[in-house]
Coordinates of C-alpha atoms in Angstrom, one line a residue:
X1 CA -12.3 -6.7 -7.1
X2 CA -12.7 -5.3 -3.5
X3 CA -10.0 -3.9 -1.6
X4 CA -11.1 -4.7 1.5
X5 CA -11.2 -8.5 1.3
X6 CA -7.5 -8.6 0.5
X7 CA -4.7 -9.5 3.0
X8 CA -1.0 -8.9 3.2
X9 CA 1.2 -11.5 4.0
X10 CA 4.7 -10.2 5.8
X11 CA 7.4 -12.1 6.6
X12 CA 10.9 -11.2 8.3
X13 CA 14.4 -11.8 8.0
X14 CA 16.9 -11.2 10.5
X15 CA 20.0 -8.8 9.9
X16 CA 22.3 -8.5 12.6
X17 CA 20.4 -6.4 15.1
X18 CA 17.6 -5.4 12.8
X19 CA 14.4 -6.9 11.1
X20 CA 13.8 -6.0 7.6
X21 CA 10.5 -6.6 6.0
X22 CA 9.9 -8.7 2.9
X23 CA 6.8 -10.2 1.6
X24 CA 5.5 -13.4 -0.3
X25 CA 4.0 -11.6 -3.2
X26 CA 4.5 -8.5 -5.1
X27 CA 1.5 -8.5 -7.0
X28 CA 1.1 -4.8 -7.8
X29 CA -2.6 -5.7 -8.7
X30 CA -3.6 -6.7 -5.2
X31 CA -6.3 -4.3 -3.4
X32 CA -5.5 -2.0 -1.4
X33 CA -7.0 -2.1 2.3
X34 CA -7.2 0.2 5.1
X35 CA -6.6 0.1 8.5
X36 CA -8.3 0.9 11.4
X37 CA -7.8 4.6 13.4
X38 CA -5.1 2.9 15.1
X39 CA -3.2 1.3 12.9
X40 CA -2.4 5.0 11.4
X41 CA 0.9 6.4 10.9
X42 CA 2.3 8.2 14.2
X43 CA 4.7 10.8 12.9
X44 CA 6.7 12.4 15.6
X45 CA 8.7 14.7 13.5
X46 CA 11.0 17.9 13.7
X47 CA 10.7 19.7 10.7
X48 CA 12.8 23.0 11.4
X49 CA 12.6 24.9 8.4
X50 CA 10.3 22.7 6.5
X51 CA 6.8 23.7 4.8
X52 CA 4.4 22.5 7.6
X53 CA 4.4 22.3 11.2
X54 CA 4.8 18.9 13.2
X55 CA 2.4 16.7 13.6
X56 CA 1.4 13.4 15.4
X57 CA -1.3 10.7 15.2
X58 CA -4.1 11.5 17.9
X59 CA -4.2 7.8 18.4
X60 CA -0.6 6.6 19.6
X61 CA 0.8 3.7 17.8
X62 CA 2.8 1.6 20.5
X63 CA 4.4 -1.5 19.4
X64 CA 2.9 -3.6 22.0
X65 CA -0.7 -2.6 20.7
X66 CA 0.0 -3.4 17.4
X67 CA 0.8 -7.7 16.9
X68 CA 3.2 -9.0 14.3
X69 CA 5.0 -5.7 14.4
X70 CA 8.3 -5.5 12.5
X71 CA 10.9 -2.8 13.1
X72 CA 12.8 -1.5 9.8
X73 CA 14.2 1.6 8.5
X74 CA 13.7 3.3 5.1
X75 CA 17.4 4.1 5.3
X76 CA 20.8 2.7 4.5
X77 CA 22.8 5.6 6.1
X78 CA 24.0 6.9 9.3
X79 CA 20.1 7.1 10.8
X80 CA 19.1 10.4 9.8
X81 CA 16.4 8.8 7.4
X82 CA 12.9 8.0 8.6
X83 CA 12.2 5.0 10.8
X84 CA 9.1 3.1 11.1
X85 CA 7.0 0.2 12.2
X86 CA 5.9 -2.5 10.0
X87 CA 2.7 -3.7 11.2
X88 CA 0.1 -6.2 9.9
X89 CA -2.9 -4.8 10.8
X90 CA -6.1 -4.8 8.8
X91 CA -3.9 -5.6 5.9
X92 CA -2.7 -2.5 5.6
X93 CA 1.0 -1.2 6.9
X94 CA 1.2 1.3 9.6
X95 CA 3.9 3.5 10.5
X96 CA 5.7 5.1 13.6
X97 CA 8.0 7.6 11.9
X98 CA 10.9 9.8 13.0
X99 CA 10.7 12.5 9.5
X100 CA 14.4 12.4 7.7
X101 CA 16.4 15.1 8.5
X102 CA 19.5 16.9 7.2
X103 CA 20.9 19.8 5.1
X104 CA 18.3 21.4 3.6
X105 CA 20.4 23.6 1.6
X106 CA 21.0 23.2 -2.3
X107 CA 22.9 20.6 -4.2
X108 CA 24.7 20.5 -7.8
X109 CA 22.2 19.0 -9.5
X110 CA 24.1 18.6 -12.4
X111 CA 26.7 16.1 -10.8
X112 CA 24.4 14.2 -8.5
X113 CA 25.6 10.7 -7.1
X114 CA 23.4 8.3 -6.3
X115 CA 21.9 8.7 -3.2
X116 CA 22.9 6.7 -0.1
X117 CA 19.7 6.8 1.3
X118 CA 15.7 8.4 1.3
X119 CA 16.9 11.5 3.2
X120 CA 19.3 12.4 0.2
X121 CA 17.1 11.1 -2.0
X122 CA 14.4 13.5 -1.4
X123 CA 16.7 16.1 -1.3
X124 CA 17.6 15.3 -4.8
X125 CA 14.2 15.4 -6.2
X126 CA 13.1 18.5 -4.7
X127 CA 16.5 20.2 -6.5
X128 CA 15.6 18.6 -9.5
X129 CA 12.1 19.3 -9.3
X130 CA 12.7 23.0 -8.7
X131 CA 15.4 22.9 -11.6
X132 CA 12.8 21.9 -13.8
X133 CA 10.2 24.4 -12.9
X134 CA 12.2 27.4 -13.0
X135 CA 13.2 26.2 -16.9
X136 CA 9.5 26.6 -17.6
X137 CA 8.9 23.0 -17.2
X138 CA 5.1 21.8 -16.3
X139 CA 4.7 18.4 -17.0
X140 CA 6.9 16.1 -14.6
X141 CA 7.7 12.8 -13.4
X142 CA 9.4 11.5 -10.3
X143 CA 9.8 8.0 -10.1
X144 CA 12.1 5.8 -7.7
X145 CA 11.4 2.0 -5.6
X146 CA 10.1 2.7 -2.2
X147 CA 10.9 -0.9 -0.8
X148 CA 14.5 0.5 -0.8
X149 CA 17.1 2.2 -3.0
X150 CA 18.2 -1.2 -5.0
X151 CA 14.9 -2.6 -4.9
X152 CA 12.8 -3.4 -8.0
X153 CA 9.2 -3.5 -8.7
X154 CA 7.3 -6.3 -6.7
X155 CA 10.3 -6.7 -4.3
X156 CA 7.5 -5.4 -2.0
X157 CA 3.5 -6.5 -2.0
X158 CA 1.8 -3.8 -4.0
X159 CA -0.2 -2.2 -1.1
X160 CA 2.7 -2.1 0.9
X161 CA 4.9 -0.1 -1.5
X162 CA 2.0 2.3 -2.1
X163 CA 2.0 3.2 1.6
X164 CA 5.7 3.6 1.4
X165 CA 4.9 5.8 -1.4
X166 CA 2.4 8.4 0.5
X167 CA 4.7 8.6 3.2
X168 CA 7.7 9.6 0.9
X169 CA 5.2 11.9 -0.9
X170 CA 4.4 13.9 2.5
X171 CA 8.1 14.2 3.4
X172 CA 8.5 15.4 -0.2
X173 CA 5.9 18.0 0.1
X174 CA 7.4 19.3 3.2
X175 CA 10.5 20.0 1.4
X176 CA 9.7 21.1 -1.9
X177 CA 5.8 23.1 -0.8
X178 CA 6.4 26.5 0.7
X179 CA 4.2 27.1 3.3
X180 CA 2.9 29.8 1.9
X181 CA 1.5 27.7 -1.4
X182 CA 0.7 24.7 1.1
X183 CA -3.5 25.7 0.4
X184 CA -2.6 25.9 -3.0
X185 CA -1.3 22.8 -3.7
X186 CA -3.5 20.1 -4.5
X187 CA -2.4 16.2 -3.8
X188 CA -4.3 13.5 -6.1
X189 CA -4.6 10.2 -4.6
X190 CA -6.0 7.3 -6.9
X191 CA -9.2 6.9 -5.1
X192 CA -11.4 8.5 -2.5
X193 CA -10.5 5.8 0.4
X194 CA -7.0 6.3 -0.5
X195 CA -7.8 9.8 0.5
X196 CA -9.4 8.9 3.9
X197 CA -6.7 6.8 5.1
X198 CA -3.7 9.8 4.2
X199 CA -5.6 12.6 6.2
X200 CA -5.9 9.5 9.1
X201 CA -2.1 8.9 8.6
X202 CA 0.7 10.4 6.9
X203 CA -1.0 14.2 6.0
X204 CA -2.7 14.3 9.1
X205 CA -2.6 18.0 10.0
X206 CA -1.2 19.3 7.3
X207 CA -2.5 22.1 4.8
X208 CA -2.2 20.6 1.6
X209 CA -5.5 19.7 -0.3
X210 CA -6.2 16.3 -0.5
X211 CA -8.2 14.7 -3.5
X212 CA -8.9 11.6 -5.5
X213 CA -9.1 10.8 -9.4
X214 CA -11.5 8.0 -8.9
X215 CA -14.5 6.8 -6.3
X216 CA -15.5 3.1 -5.9
X217 CA -18.5 2.3 -8.1
X218 CA -21.4 -0.4 -7.8
X219 CA -19.2 -2.8 -9.5
X220 CA -15.8 -2.5 -7.9
X221 CA -15.9 -6.1 -7.4
X222 CA -15.6 -6.7 -11.3
X223 CA -12.8 -3.9 -11.2
X224 CA -14.5 -1.1 -12.1
X225 CA -14.6 2.3 -10.5
X226 CA -15.9 5.8 -12.0
X227 CA -13.3 8.7 -12.9
X228 CA -13.4 11.9 -11.5
X229 CA -14.4 14.8 -13.7
X230 CA -11.6 16.6 -12.8
X231 CA -13.2 20.0 -13.6
X232 CA -15.7 19.8 -10.9
X233 CA -12.4 19.2 -8.5
X234 CA -10.1 22.0 -9.3
X235 CA -10.2 25.4 -7.9
X236 CA -9.2 28.7 -9.0
X237 CA -6.6 29.1 -6.5
X238 CA -4.9 25.6 -7.4
X239 CA -1.3 26.4 -8.3
X240 CA 0.5 22.6 -8.8
X241 CA -1.1 19.4 -8.9
X242 CA 0.8 16.4 -7.1
X243 CA -0.6 13.4 -8.4
X244 CA 0.2 10.0 -6.2
X245 CA 1.0 6.4 -7.6
X246 CA -1.6 6.7 -10.4
X247 CA -1.2 3.1 -11.7
X248 CA -3.6 0.8 -9.4
X249 CA -6.6 0.9 -12.0
X250 CA -6.1 1.8 -15.6
X251 CA -8.3 4.8 -15.0
X252 CA -6.2 6.4 -13.0
X253 CA -3.6 7.3 -15.9
X254 CA -6.1 8.4 -18.1
X255 CA -8.2 10.7 -15.5
X256 CA -4.2 12.3 -15.0
X257 CA -4.3 13.3 -18.7
X258 CA -7.9 14.5 -18.5
X259 CA -6.5 16.8 -15.6
X260 CA -3.4 18.3 -17.6
X261 CA -5.3 19.0 -20.4
X262 CA -8.1 20.8 -18.7
X263 CA -6.5 22.3 -15.7
X264 CA -2.8 22.9 -16.9
X265 CA -2.4 23.2 -20.5
X266 CA -2.6 27.0 -21.3
X267 CA -2.1 28.1 -17.5
X268 CA 0.8 28.5 -15.1
X269 CA 0.4 25.5 -13.2
X270 CA 1.9 22.6 -12.4
X271 CA 1.4 19.0 -12.4
X272 CA 4.2 16.4 -10.8
X273 CA 3.5 12.6 -11.2
X274 CA 4.9 10.6 -8.4
X275 CA 5.5 7.3 -8.4
X276 CA 3.1 6.7 -11.2
X277 CA 4.8 3.3 -12.8
X278 CA 4.7 4.9 -16.2
X279 CA 7.0 2.4 -18.0
X280 CA 4.3 0.0 -17.8
X281 CA 2.6 2.3 -20.1
X282 CA 6.2 2.6 -22.1
X283 CA 7.0 -1.0 -22.5
X284 CA 3.5 -1.7 -23.6
X285 CA 2.5 -3.8 -20.5
X286 CA -1.1 -3.2 -21.5
X287 CA -1.5 -4.6 -24.9
X288 CA -3.5 -2.0 -27.3
X289 CA -6.0 -4.3 -28.1
X290 CA -7.8 -4.3 -24.7
X291 CA -6.7 -1.0 -23.6
X292 CA -6.4 1.0 -26.3
X293 CA -6.7 4.8 -24.7
X294 CA -3.9 3.9 -22.2
X295 CA -1.6 2.7 -24.9
X296 CA -2.4 5.8 -26.9
X297 CA -0.7 7.9 -23.7
X298 CA 2.6 6.4 -25.0
X299 CA 2.1 8.4 -28.3
X300 CA 0.1 11.6 -26.8
X301 CA 0.9 12.0 -23.0
X302 CA 3.8 10.5 -22.1
X303 CA 6.0 12.5 -24.7
X304 CA 5.1 15.9 -23.2
X305 CA 6.6 14.6 -19.4
X306 CA 9.6 15.8 -18.2
X307 CA 10.9 12.9 -15.9
X308 CA 13.2 14.7 -13.3
X309 CA 14.6 12.6 -11.1
X310 CA 14.4 8.7 -11.8
X311 CA 15.7 5.2 -10.2
X312 CA 15.1 2.0 -11.9
X313 CA 17.4 -1.2 -10.8
X314 CA 18.0 -4.0 -12.7
X315 CA 18.7 -7.6 -10.8
X316 CA 21.5 -10.0 -12.0
X317 CA 25.3 -10.8 -12.6
X318 CA 24.7 -8.1 -14.9
X319 CA 22.2 -6.0 -13.0
X320 CA 22.8 -2.0 -12.2
X321 CA 20.3 1.1 -12.1
X322 CA 19.1 3.6 -14.8
X323 CA 19.1 7.0 -13.1
X324 CA 19.1 10.2 -14.0
X325 CA 18.4 14.0 -11.7
X326 CA 17.6 17.0 -13.9
X327 CA 19.1 18.5 -15.6
X328 CA 21.8 16.2 -15.7
X329 CA 22.0 13.1 -17.9
X330 CA 20.7 10.0 -17.8
X331 CA 23.0 7.3 -16.7
X332 CA 23.7 3.5 -16.2
X333 CA 25.1 2.5 -12.6
X334 CA 26.5 -0.3 -10.9
X335 CA 27.4 -0.8 -7.9
X336 CA 31.3 -1.9 -7.0
X337 CA 31.9 -4.0 -4.4
X338 CA 33.5 -1.1 -2.4
X339 CA 29.3 0.2 -2.2
X340 CA 30.2 2.9 -4.5
X341 CA 28.8 3.6 -7.6
X342 CA 30.3 3.3 -11.3
X343 CA 29.1 5.1 -14.2
X344 CA 28.9 2.4 -17.0
X345 CA 26.8 4.5 -20.2
X346 CA 25.3 8.1 -20.1
X347 CA 23.2 9.9 -22.5
X348 CA 20.8 12.8 -22.8
X349 CA 17.5 11.0 -23.9
X350 CA 15.8 8.5 -21.6
X351 CA 16.3 4.9 -22.9
X352 CA 14.3 2.3 -22.9
X353 CA 14.4 -0.8 -20.0
X354 CA 14.6 -3.0 -22.8
X355 CA 17.7 -1.2 -24.4
X356 CA 19.2 -1.0 -20.9
X357 CA 18.8 -4.8 -19.9
X358 CA 19.5 -6.1 -23.1
X359 CA 22.3 -4.0 -24.9
X360 CA 23.8 -1.7 -22.0
X361 CA 24.1 -3.6 -19.2
X362 CA 25.3 -7.3 -20.4
X363 CA 27.8 -5.3 -22.6
X364 CA 29.8 -3.9 -20.1

């Protein structure tokens, strides 16, 4: 399916004096599309001690130049989160961003509370990943919703969620990657076109190495892509790999496994999968009859993962949240009327989503 043919439909719901984006579809398999340079993210940031220097888009993104723009926020806190403009422009969301700010100090990850906004979330994820690496972990997973801290997969259109992930990955890297390590950190996006979009927007001007897992083929309209041989992409100086949302095409996770086998196993390198929606594979979303190699990953590859930061929400009267911040336990939370979260259940091993939805939440 050609990604350039897809059109997003974005609506808005008025909430007091802000406009919050909602969408008519949550189909994750919808093809991605890419905007013109004018629709790239204009990042006006104040990084302080962050690893990479401030950067701004070469072409401004003023509101009056973009039709159908909707002001919104990715933070439900006190205004310290990243502010952005949602714009329907060539079917891809653009952002006008004020990067997140806040205390860059450490937190006690063994007793972490549910984050109040994405500023706090990114700090928690950074601390969790650093703690895991200090403990000798090499293969990490970070997973959380990007359409709002209480959202579920599908609440926003797939392309919009990917764009949100891209923005948050850049902000995570600014916290997680020391300046001297930037050129030895390689960020893999799902495909070559996504890399081009990243370079024109969220990752413009940064020192991180940007790469891709797959590239379009002559049969892309039928859902086919060409896997990239990882041995040809990895460089000897690479130390850390961060893989960005590898769930659009089934080949992407197969390439991630190849990257792990060929470039991480037997070395001191680290690999972090960021918002890979691996629960699809864990839950059997892909039938083994049609996707035998992908289904096999649940037995061969996923057990090697350490999920260091994780948020998954469950909607409904008996809804709640599955939350984990390494090295803490897995907890099932429910938001009280006061706005705070109460712990309903905790355990050391990751429960299945089915177990949480059918056994734990209904019983409390």
